[in-house]
Short mmCIF file of C-alpha atoms in Angstrom, two decimals:
data_model
loop_
_atom_site.label_atom_id
_atom_site.label_comp_id
_atom_site.label_asym_id
_atom_site.label_seq_id
_atom_site.Cartn_x
_atom_site.Cartn_y
_atom_site.Cartn_z
CA MET A 27 1.21 61.69 138.28
CA SER A 28 4.10 61.42 140.72
CA ALA A 29 5.90 64.43 142.18
CA PRO A 30 9.30 65.12 140.56
CA LEU A 31 12.28 63.08 141.75
CA ASP A 32 15.76 64.57 141.87
CA ILE A 33 17.54 61.33 140.86
CA PRO A 34 18.45 60.73 137.21
CA VAL A 35 18.05 57.41 135.40
CA ALA A 36 20.78 55.83 133.30
CA ILE A 37 19.17 53.80 130.50
CA LEU A 38 21.43 51.05 129.16
CA ALA A 39 20.64 51.10 125.45
CA GLY A 40 23.93 50.21 123.80
CA GLY A 41 23.46 46.53 123.02
CA LEU A 42 23.39 44.87 119.59
CA ALA A 43 19.91 43.35 120.14
CA THR A 44 20.81 40.18 118.25
CA ARG A 45 17.71 38.35 119.49
CA LEU A 46 15.48 40.80 117.62
CA ARG A 47 17.17 40.51 114.25
CA PRO A 48 16.34 41.15 111.44
CA ILE A 49 14.35 44.05 112.98
CA THR A 50 17.46 45.49 114.63
CA GLU A 51 19.83 45.21 111.68
CA LYS A 52 19.08 48.79 110.67
CA ILE A 53 17.66 50.38 113.83
CA PRO A 54 18.68 50.13 117.51
CA LYS A 55 16.42 48.29 119.94
CA SER A 56 15.16 51.54 121.50
CA LEU A 57 13.63 52.56 118.16
CA VAL A 58 11.78 49.29 117.50
CA PRO A 59 8.14 50.31 116.96
CA ILE A 60 5.62 49.01 119.50
CA ALA A 61 1.95 49.99 119.47
CA GLY A 62 2.59 52.76 116.97
CA LYS A 63 5.74 54.42 118.35
CA PRO A 64 9.36 53.66 119.24
CA PHE A 65 9.80 51.63 122.43
CA LEU A 66 11.90 54.41 123.98
CA ALA A 67 8.92 56.77 123.70
CA HIS A 68 6.85 54.39 125.85
CA GLN A 69 9.74 54.05 128.29
CA LEU A 70 10.22 57.83 128.66
CA GLU A 71 6.48 58.47 129.05
CA LEU A 72 6.35 55.92 131.86
CA LEU A 73 9.42 57.43 133.56
CA GLN A 74 7.95 60.93 133.33
CA SER A 75 4.68 59.72 134.86
CA ARG A 76 6.69 58.30 137.79
CA GLY A 77 8.37 61.63 138.53
CA ILE A 78 11.65 61.15 136.67
CA ARG A 79 12.87 64.39 135.08
CA ARG A 80 16.37 63.45 133.87
CA ALA A 81 17.64 60.46 131.92
CA VAL A 82 21.04 59.63 130.45
CA LEU A 83 21.00 57.26 127.50
CA CYS A 84 24.08 55.02 127.44
CA ILE A 85 24.28 54.17 123.77
CA GLY A 86 26.54 52.51 121.25
CA TYR A 87 25.19 50.54 118.29
CA LEU A 88 23.33 52.97 115.97
CA GLY A 89 23.04 55.36 118.92
CA GLU A 90 23.18 58.44 116.68
CA MET A 91 19.72 57.49 115.41
CA ILE A 92 18.33 57.67 118.94
CA GLN A 93 19.91 61.08 119.56
CA ARG A 94 18.56 62.37 116.26
CA ASP A 95 15.00 61.21 116.95
CA PHE A 96 14.74 62.09 120.67
CA GLY A 97 16.97 65.16 121.03
CA ASP A 98 16.92 66.90 124.40
CA GLY A 99 13.83 65.01 125.62
CA ASN A 100 11.75 68.16 125.97
CA ALA A 101 8.88 66.61 124.00
CA PHE A 102 8.59 64.00 126.77
CA GLY A 103 8.75 66.39 129.70
CA LEU A 104 12.25 65.44 130.81
CA ARG A 105 15.88 66.19 130.01
CA LEU A 106 17.84 63.70 127.97
CA ASP A 107 21.63 63.46 127.84
CA TYR A 108 23.70 60.98 125.86
CA SER A 109 26.80 58.97 126.68
CA PHE A 110 28.40 57.03 123.81
CA ASP A 111 30.48 53.89 124.31
CA GLY A 112 33.06 55.05 121.79
CA PRO A 113 35.12 52.80 119.49
CA LYS A 114 34.37 49.55 121.37
CA PRO A 115 31.43 48.24 123.41
CA LEU A 116 32.01 48.90 127.11
CA GLY A 117 29.50 46.47 128.56
CA THR A 118 26.75 47.48 130.96
CA GLY A 119 29.19 48.43 133.74
CA GLY A 120 31.67 50.24 131.51
CA ALA A 121 28.86 52.27 129.94
CA ILE A 122 27.80 53.53 133.38
CA LYS A 123 31.40 54.32 134.31
CA ARG A 124 31.68 56.50 131.20
CA ALA A 125 28.36 58.26 131.94
CA LEU A 126 29.23 59.16 135.56
CA PRO A 127 29.98 62.87 134.82
CA LEU A 128 26.38 63.19 133.58
CA LEU A 129 24.81 61.19 136.42
CA GLY A 130 26.05 62.77 139.65
CA ASN A 131 26.38 61.11 143.06
CA GLU A 132 23.45 58.68 142.92
CA PHE A 133 21.28 57.38 140.12
CA PHE A 134 18.90 54.69 138.93
CA VAL A 135 19.98 52.21 136.25
CA LEU A 136 17.35 50.80 133.89
CA TYR A 137 17.84 48.28 131.10
CA GLY A 138 17.03 49.66 127.65
CA ASP A 139 14.57 46.85 126.89
CA SER A 140 12.67 46.91 130.21
CA TYR A 141 9.17 48.29 130.76
CA LEU A 142 8.61 48.47 134.51
CA PRO A 143 5.26 49.78 135.82
CA VAL A 144 6.55 50.49 139.31
CA GLU A 145 6.76 53.60 141.50
CA TYR A 146 10.30 54.96 141.78
CA ARG A 147 10.00 57.17 144.87
CA PRO A 148 9.58 54.36 147.46
CA ILE A 149 12.64 52.61 146.00
CA ALA A 150 14.71 55.80 146.21
CA GLU A 151 13.63 56.41 149.82
CA PHE A 152 14.38 52.80 150.78
CA PHE A 153 17.83 53.07 149.20
CA ARG A 154 18.67 56.27 151.04
CA HIS A 155 17.57 54.80 154.36
CA SER A 156 19.54 51.59 153.77
CA GLY A 157 22.88 53.41 153.87
CA LYS A 158 24.26 50.92 151.33
CA LEU A 159 26.15 51.61 148.11
CA GLY A 160 23.68 49.89 145.82
CA CYS A 161 20.12 48.59 145.63
CA MET A 162 18.63 45.90 143.42
CA THR A 163 14.90 45.59 142.88
CA VAL A 164 13.74 41.97 142.87
CA TYR A 165 10.52 40.21 141.92
CA ARG A 166 9.30 36.84 143.22
CA ASN A 167 9.43 35.20 139.85
CA GLU A 168 9.42 31.46 140.71
CA GLY A 169 10.82 30.78 137.22
CA ARG A 170 7.70 32.17 135.51
CA TYR A 171 8.82 35.00 133.24
CA ASP A 172 12.54 34.23 132.99
CA THR A 173 15.11 32.20 134.90
CA SER A 174 15.28 33.29 138.55
CA ASN A 175 18.77 34.46 139.59
CA VAL A 176 18.48 35.85 143.14
CA VAL A 177 18.22 34.39 146.63
CA PHE A 178 16.35 37.09 148.56
CA ARG A 179 16.23 36.29 152.26
CA ASP A 180 15.12 38.42 155.24
CA GLY A 181 15.16 41.57 153.13
CA GLU A 182 18.71 40.94 151.88
CA ILE A 183 20.23 39.89 148.56
CA ALA A 184 21.93 36.72 149.80
CA VAL A 185 23.00 35.39 146.40
CA TYR A 186 23.03 36.92 142.91
CA ASP A 187 24.33 34.72 140.12
CA LYS A 188 23.31 34.64 136.46
CA LYS A 189 25.29 31.47 135.72
CA ASN A 190 24.97 29.11 138.70
CA ARG A 191 21.34 28.94 139.73
CA PRO A 192 20.53 26.76 142.74
CA PRO A 193 16.88 25.73 143.29
CA GLU A 194 16.41 28.13 146.24
CA MET A 195 16.48 31.03 143.78
CA ARG A 196 12.89 32.26 143.77
CA HIS A 197 13.47 35.90 142.80
CA ILE A 198 14.81 37.64 139.74
CA ASP A 199 16.68 40.89 139.13
CA TYR A 200 13.72 43.10 138.16
CA GLY A 201 15.77 45.35 135.87
CA LEU A 202 15.97 48.51 137.97
CA SER A 203 18.81 49.33 140.36
CA LEU A 204 20.26 52.28 142.26
CA PHE A 205 23.88 53.13 142.91
CA LYS A 206 26.12 55.67 144.52
CA ALA A 207 28.76 56.80 142.02
CA ALA A 208 31.58 55.76 144.37
CA VAL A 209 30.78 52.10 143.56
CA PHE A 210 32.50 52.57 140.20
CA ASN A 211 35.68 54.26 141.49
CA SER A 212 37.72 51.06 141.45
CA TYR A 213 36.92 50.24 137.81
CA SER A 214 39.11 51.45 134.96
CA ALA A 215 37.72 53.91 132.45
CA ASP A 216 37.36 52.63 128.89
CA GLN A 217 37.60 49.00 130.03
CA PRO A 218 34.58 46.79 129.33
CA PHE A 219 32.90 45.19 132.34
CA ASP A 220 29.47 43.94 133.24
CA LEU A 221 27.05 45.40 135.76
CA ALA A 222 26.44 41.89 137.12
CA GLU A 223 30.09 41.84 138.22
CA VAL A 224 29.53 45.08 140.16
CA MET A 225 26.41 43.72 141.84
CA SER A 226 28.05 40.42 142.78
CA LYS A 227 30.91 42.31 144.41
CA LEU A 228 28.43 44.45 146.39
CA VAL A 229 26.64 41.29 147.57
CA ARG A 230 29.93 39.92 148.89
CA GLN A 231 30.58 43.22 150.67
CA LYS A 232 26.99 43.25 152.05
CA GLN A 233 26.51 46.59 150.32
CA LEU A 234 23.60 45.68 148.00
CA ALA A 235 20.17 46.43 149.46
CA GLY A 236 17.18 44.51 148.10
CA PHE A 237 13.77 46.01 147.40
CA GLU A 238 10.97 43.58 146.50
CA VAL A 239 8.44 44.85 143.97
CA ARG A 240 4.96 43.39 143.40
CA GLU A 241 4.39 44.48 139.79
CA ARG A 242 5.70 42.05 137.21
CA PHE A 243 8.21 43.23 134.63
CA TYR A 244 7.83 43.43 130.87
CA GLU A 245 10.62 43.37 128.28
CA MET A 246 10.99 43.73 124.55
CA GLY A 247 14.43 42.15 124.19
CA SER A 248 13.04 38.88 122.84
CA PRO A 249 10.39 38.21 120.16
CA ALA A 250 8.01 36.73 122.76
CA GLY A 251 8.47 39.68 125.12
CA LEU A 252 8.01 42.14 122.26
CA SER A 253 4.74 40.50 121.23
CA GLU A 254 3.38 40.46 124.80
CA LEU A 255 4.29 44.09 125.43
CA GLU A 256 2.73 45.17 122.12
CA THR A 257 -0.57 43.64 123.24
CA LEU A 258 -0.40 45.29 126.67
CA LEU A 259 0.48 48.74 125.34
CA LYS A 260 -2.28 48.58 122.75
CA THR A 261 -4.83 47.86 125.48
CA GLY A 262 -3.37 50.62 127.66
CA LYS A 263 -2.92 48.33 130.66
CA ALA A 264 0.87 47.97 130.83
CA GLY A 265 1.48 51.32 132.52
CA MET A 266 -0.93 50.63 135.35
CA THR A 267 0.37 50.04 138.86
CA LYS A 268 -1.63 47.60 140.97
CA PRO A 269 -3.60 49.25 143.80
#
């Protein structure tokens, strides 16, 4: 069990989860049952075991169901707050912009379909020592688990592009990042924008630190990922960090 961390986590859980339909026609992705309980329960238990004590759920589609089922988060040993997109989807960046009053000056961002058995404290310490405005965790993927989208060179994010992917891309955005709130000052409130746009801008400004993780990522945003994670959680091995 990790010592408590004073940095909150924003969980991006507002998507429509079209790849998981028909499962997600009546429930949001976070409530999809895996190994006997909603995915979000597994996610929160893992966060709590890594020292996280506060999470803000950025929600939209069927988000009221998540709030109803998970409440203040006390049952999971952490505090949960909720930030709703409102009348229109805000995108991953716009959702964070809206949640800033709940997040404070610096915070982690985690995708709502990611299960990441990694320690958070070393990443937070690395970020603080970097002096940069943002930090992306990367994994040397070599095209194995999804399409690689990062050129990570000499400890730096040299290129991040989800559309144009040259062959020298060996790494992938692991699904966990850290930001200072000031990064979002220049973006308009209530205007949709993507987090990838924010990260690409930080790369150009040389303000995005890169932290390489050794533990592979798991996701439940696709039928294949959902099936794999179900097997791992049933065996109890997915939450283990490699020695």
